[in-house]
Structures are given as structure tokens and as C-alpha cells.
CSV table of C-alpha atoms in Angstrom, one decimal:
chain,number,residue,atom,x,y,z
P,1,MET,CA,0.0,0.0,0.0
P,2,SER,CA,1.4,3.4,-0.9
P,3,ARG,CA,2.1,6.0,1.6
P,4,ARG,CA,-0.4,8.4,0.0
P,5,ILE,CA,-3.3,5.8,0.2
P,6,ALA,CA,-2.4,5.0,3.9
P,7,LEU,CA,-2.4,8.7,4.7
P,8,SER,CA,-5.8,9.2,3.0
P,9,LEU,CA,-7.3,6.2,4.7
P,10,THR,CA,-6.0,7.5,8.1
P,11,ALA,CA,-7.5,10.9,7.4
P,12,GLY,CA,-10.8,9.3,6.5
P,13,VAL,CA,-11.0,7.3,9.7
P,14,VAL,CA,-10.2,10.4,11.8
P,15,VAL,CA,-13.0,12.4,10.0
P,16,LEU,CA,-15.5,9.6,10.5
P,17,ALA,CA,-14.6,9.2,14.2
P,18,GLY,CA,-15.0,12.9,14.7
P,19,ALA,CA,-18.4,12.9,13.0
P,20,GLY,CA,-19.5,10.0,15.2
P,21,ALA,CA,-18.4,11.8,18.3
P,22,LEU,CA,-20.2,14.9,17.2
P,23,ALA,CA,-23.4,12.9,16.6
P,24,VAL,CA,-23.2,11.3,20.0
P,25,ALA,CA,-22.6,14.7,21.7
P,26,HIS,CA,-25.5,16.2,19.8
P,27,ALA,CA,-27.8,13.3,20.7
P,28,GLU,CA,-27.0,13.9,24.4
P,29,ASN,CA,-28.2,17.5,24.1
P,30,GLN,CA,-31.6,16.8,22.7
P,31,PRO,CA,-34.5,18.6,24.5
P,32,PRO,CA,-37.0,16.5,26.4
P,33,ALA,CA,-39.6,14.6,24.3
P,34,LEU,CA,-43.2,14.2,25.3
P,35,ALA,CA,-45.3,11.2,24.4
P,36,HIS,CA,-48.8,9.8,25.2
P,37,SER,CA,-50.1,13.0,26.7
P,38,ALA,CA,-53.7,13.0,27.9
P,39,ALA,CA,-56.0,15.2,30.0
P,40,ARG,CA,-59.2,14.2,31.8
P,41,TYR,CA,-61.7,16.5,33.4
P,42,THR,CA,-64.4,15.2,35.7
P,43,ALA,CA,-67.0,17.8,36.7
P,44,PRO,CA,-68.2,18.1,40.3
P,45,ASP,CA,-71.4,16.1,40.9
P,46,GLY,CA,-73.7,17.0,43.8
P,47,HIS,CA,-71.6,17.1,46.9
P,48,ARG,CA,-68.6,15.3,45.3
P,49,ASP,CA,-65.7,17.4,44.0
P,50,GLY,CA,-64.5,16.8,40.4
P,51,SER,CA,-60.9,16.5,39.2
P,52,PHE,CA,-58.5,17.4,36.5
P,53,THR,CA,-55.7,14.9,35.6
P,54,PHE,CA,-52.9,15.2,33.1
P,55,THR,CA,-50.5,12.4,32.2
P,56,THR,CA,-47.5,12.2,29.9
P,57,GLU,CA,-44.3,10.4,29.4
P,58,VAL,CA,-41.1,12.5,29.1
P,59,THR,CA,-37.8,11.2,27.7
P,60,ALA,CA,-34.5,13.0,28.2
P,61,SER,CA,-31.1,11.4,27.9
P,62,SER,CA,-29.7,13.5,30.7
P,63,GLY,CA,-32.7,12.8,32.9
P,64,VAL,CA,-35.9,14.7,33.6
P,65,LYS,CA,-35.6,17.5,36.2
P,66,SER,CA,-39.3,18.7,36.2
P,67,LEU,CA,-42.6,19.0,34.4
P,68,LYS,CA,-44.8,22.0,34.9
P,69,VAL,CA,-48.5,21.9,33.9
P,70,LEU,CA,-51.0,24.7,33.2
P,71,ALA,CA,-54.6,24.3,32.0
P,72,TRP,CA,-56.0,27.4,30.2
P,73,PRO,CA,-59.3,28.2,28.4
P,74,ALA,CA,-58.9,28.0,24.6
P,75,ASN,CA,-60.9,31.3,24.2
P,76,SER,CA,-58.6,33.3,26.6
P,77,SER,CA,-56.0,35.8,25.7
P,78,LEU,CA,-53.5,32.9,25.6
P,79,ALA,CA,-55.3,31.4,22.6
P,80,ARG,CA,-53.1,33.0,19.9
P,81,LYS,CA,-49.7,31.7,21.1
P,82,GLY,CA,-50.2,30.0,24.5
P,83,PRO,CA,-48.2,30.7,27.6
P,84,THR,CA,-44.5,31.4,27.4
P,85,ALA,CA,-41.7,29.4,29.1
P,86,GLY,CA,-41.4,32.3,31.6
P,87,GLU,CA,-45.1,32.1,32.5
P,88,MET,CA,-44.8,28.3,32.7
P,89,ALA,CA,-42.1,28.6,35.3
P,90,ALA,CA,-44.7,29.5,37.9
P,91,ALA,CA,-47.1,26.7,36.9
P,92,GLU,CA,-47.8,23.7,39.1
P,93,PRO,CA,-45.3,20.7,39.0
P,94,ALA,CA,-46.4,17.2,38.1
P,95,THR,CA,-45.2,14.1,40.0
P,96,CYS,CA,-42.8,12.0,37.9
P,97,LYS,CA,-41.7,8.4,38.4
P,98,PRO,CA,-39.2,6.3,36.4
P,99,ALA,CA,-40.8,4.4,33.4
P,100,GLY,CA,-37.7,3.2,31.5
P,101,LYS,CA,-34.1,4.0,30.8
P,102,ASP,CA,-34.4,7.8,30.1
P,103,THR,CA,-38.2,8.1,30.5
P,104,VAL,CA,-40.4,9.1,33.3
P,105,ARG,CA,-44.2,9.0,33.6
P,106,CYS,CA,-45.6,12.3,35.0
P,107,VAL,CA,-49.0,12.8,36.5
P,108,TYR,CA,-50.6,16.0,37.6
P,109,THR,CA,-54.0,15.9,39.5
P,110,THR,CA,-56.0,18.6,41.2
P,111,GLY,CA,-59.4,18.7,42.7
P,112,VAL,CA,-62.2,20.8,41.2
P,113,THR,CA,-64.9,22.1,43.6
P,114,GLY,CA,-68.4,23.2,42.6
P,115,ALA,CA,-67.3,26.8,43.1
P,116,ASP,CA,-64.2,26.3,40.8
P,117,ALA,CA,-66.4,24.8,38.1
P,118,ALA,CA,-69.0,27.6,38.3
P,119,SER,CA,-66.4,30.3,38.0
P,120,SER,CA,-64.4,28.6,35.2
P,121,PRO,CA,-65.2,29.4,31.5
P,122,HIS,CA,-67.1,26.6,29.8
P,123,GLY,CA,-65.9,25.1,26.5
P,124,PRO,CA,-62.6,23.9,25.3
P,125,TRP,CA,-59.4,24.1,27.4
P,126,ARG,CA,-55.8,23.4,26.5
P,127,VAL,CA,-53.0,22.0,28.6
P,128,ALA,CA,-49.5,23.6,28.4
P,129,VAL,CA,-46.4,21.8,29.7
P,130,LEU,CA,-42.8,22.8,30.3
P,131,ALA,CA,-40.4,19.8,30.5
P,132,THR,CA,-36.9,20.5,31.8
P,133,ALA,CA,-34.1,18.1,31.5
P,134,GLU,CA,-31.2,17.7,34.0
P,135,ASP,CA,-28.9,19.3,31.5
P,136,GLY,CA,-31.1,22.5,31.4
P,137,THR,CA,-32.7,21.9,28.0
P,138,THR,CA,-36.4,22.5,27.9
P,139,THR,CA,-39.5,21.7,25.8
P,140,LEU,CA,-42.6,23.9,25.8
P,141,ASP,CA,-45.7,22.4,24.4
P,142,THR,CA,-48.6,24.9,24.7
P,143,ARG,CA,-51.1,22.4,23.3
P,144,ALA,CA,-50.0,19.1,24.9
P,145,ALA,CA,-53.6,18.0,25.4
P,146,GLY,CA,-57.2,19.3,25.6
P,147,PHE,CA,-60.4,18.8,27.4
P,148,THR,CA,-63.9,20.4,27.7
P,149,VAL,CA,-65.5,22.0,30.7
P,150,GLY,CA,-69.2,21.6,30.2
């Protein structure tokens, strides 16, 4: 094998190894991914309170630090763009438990009293979530799920 071919081959291996290392580093910095998001609203009935529950799975290679949840009326001032990441920082946290290698299953539940239901706008609602990974990357989904208050 000539010296020129050996040198070209070595340079090619170095380039491919560098590209592979870059791909691995890039994969580690991916923002959290949401899957299987669902919302359920149960109206109060008689003397029994109702509830609102949101569930989702979050995957992040560095681990999941938190998931914030905010339900908002679809006909509100947020309808055009949804809440911002800054507004979501003050939202309620979900409880997350391991569900796989890099995945957690998060659940947020709150009670809904008769007074809450009476003062809430009727019609479609949206659920916004802010997922934050351990490495600081975030994913904001302003329409992660929807439900109807009747």
C-alpha cells in the first residue's frame, strides 16, 4: 500500500470518528420529548368534587428535572400563542416516576370544587407543559392536550 493511500485512509478514519463523536454529543443535548399526553376533566357532581388529571411520558437522555402543567381556556388571551416558558415557570409541578431508561411518567392531578367549576369558563381548554431536563434543555408544548369544561 502506498504512503499516499495509507495517509488518505487514516485521514478518512479520523474524520468519521470525529463525525461519530459529534453525533453522540448532539444526541445527548436533545431537548426532552413528550409522548402519550392525555387530559381528563371530571366535573363536580352534587356534593362530590371533580378533578383534572394530566398524564404524559417524558424522555431526556440527561434525565428529567421537572414537568410544569398549566390548563387554560382555549378562548382566553393565551389562545393565539399559548403561555410562554417564563409564564410556565410559575405553573404547578407534576409528579414524575421512572418508566424506562431515560423516561419518566408524569401525573398532575388537582381537585375541582363546585365553586371552581361555576367560575371557570365553559368550553374547550388546553394544557400547556414545560419539561426541563437535568442538563437544562427544555421543551414547551402549549397544546399538549385538551379537554372540555361543560
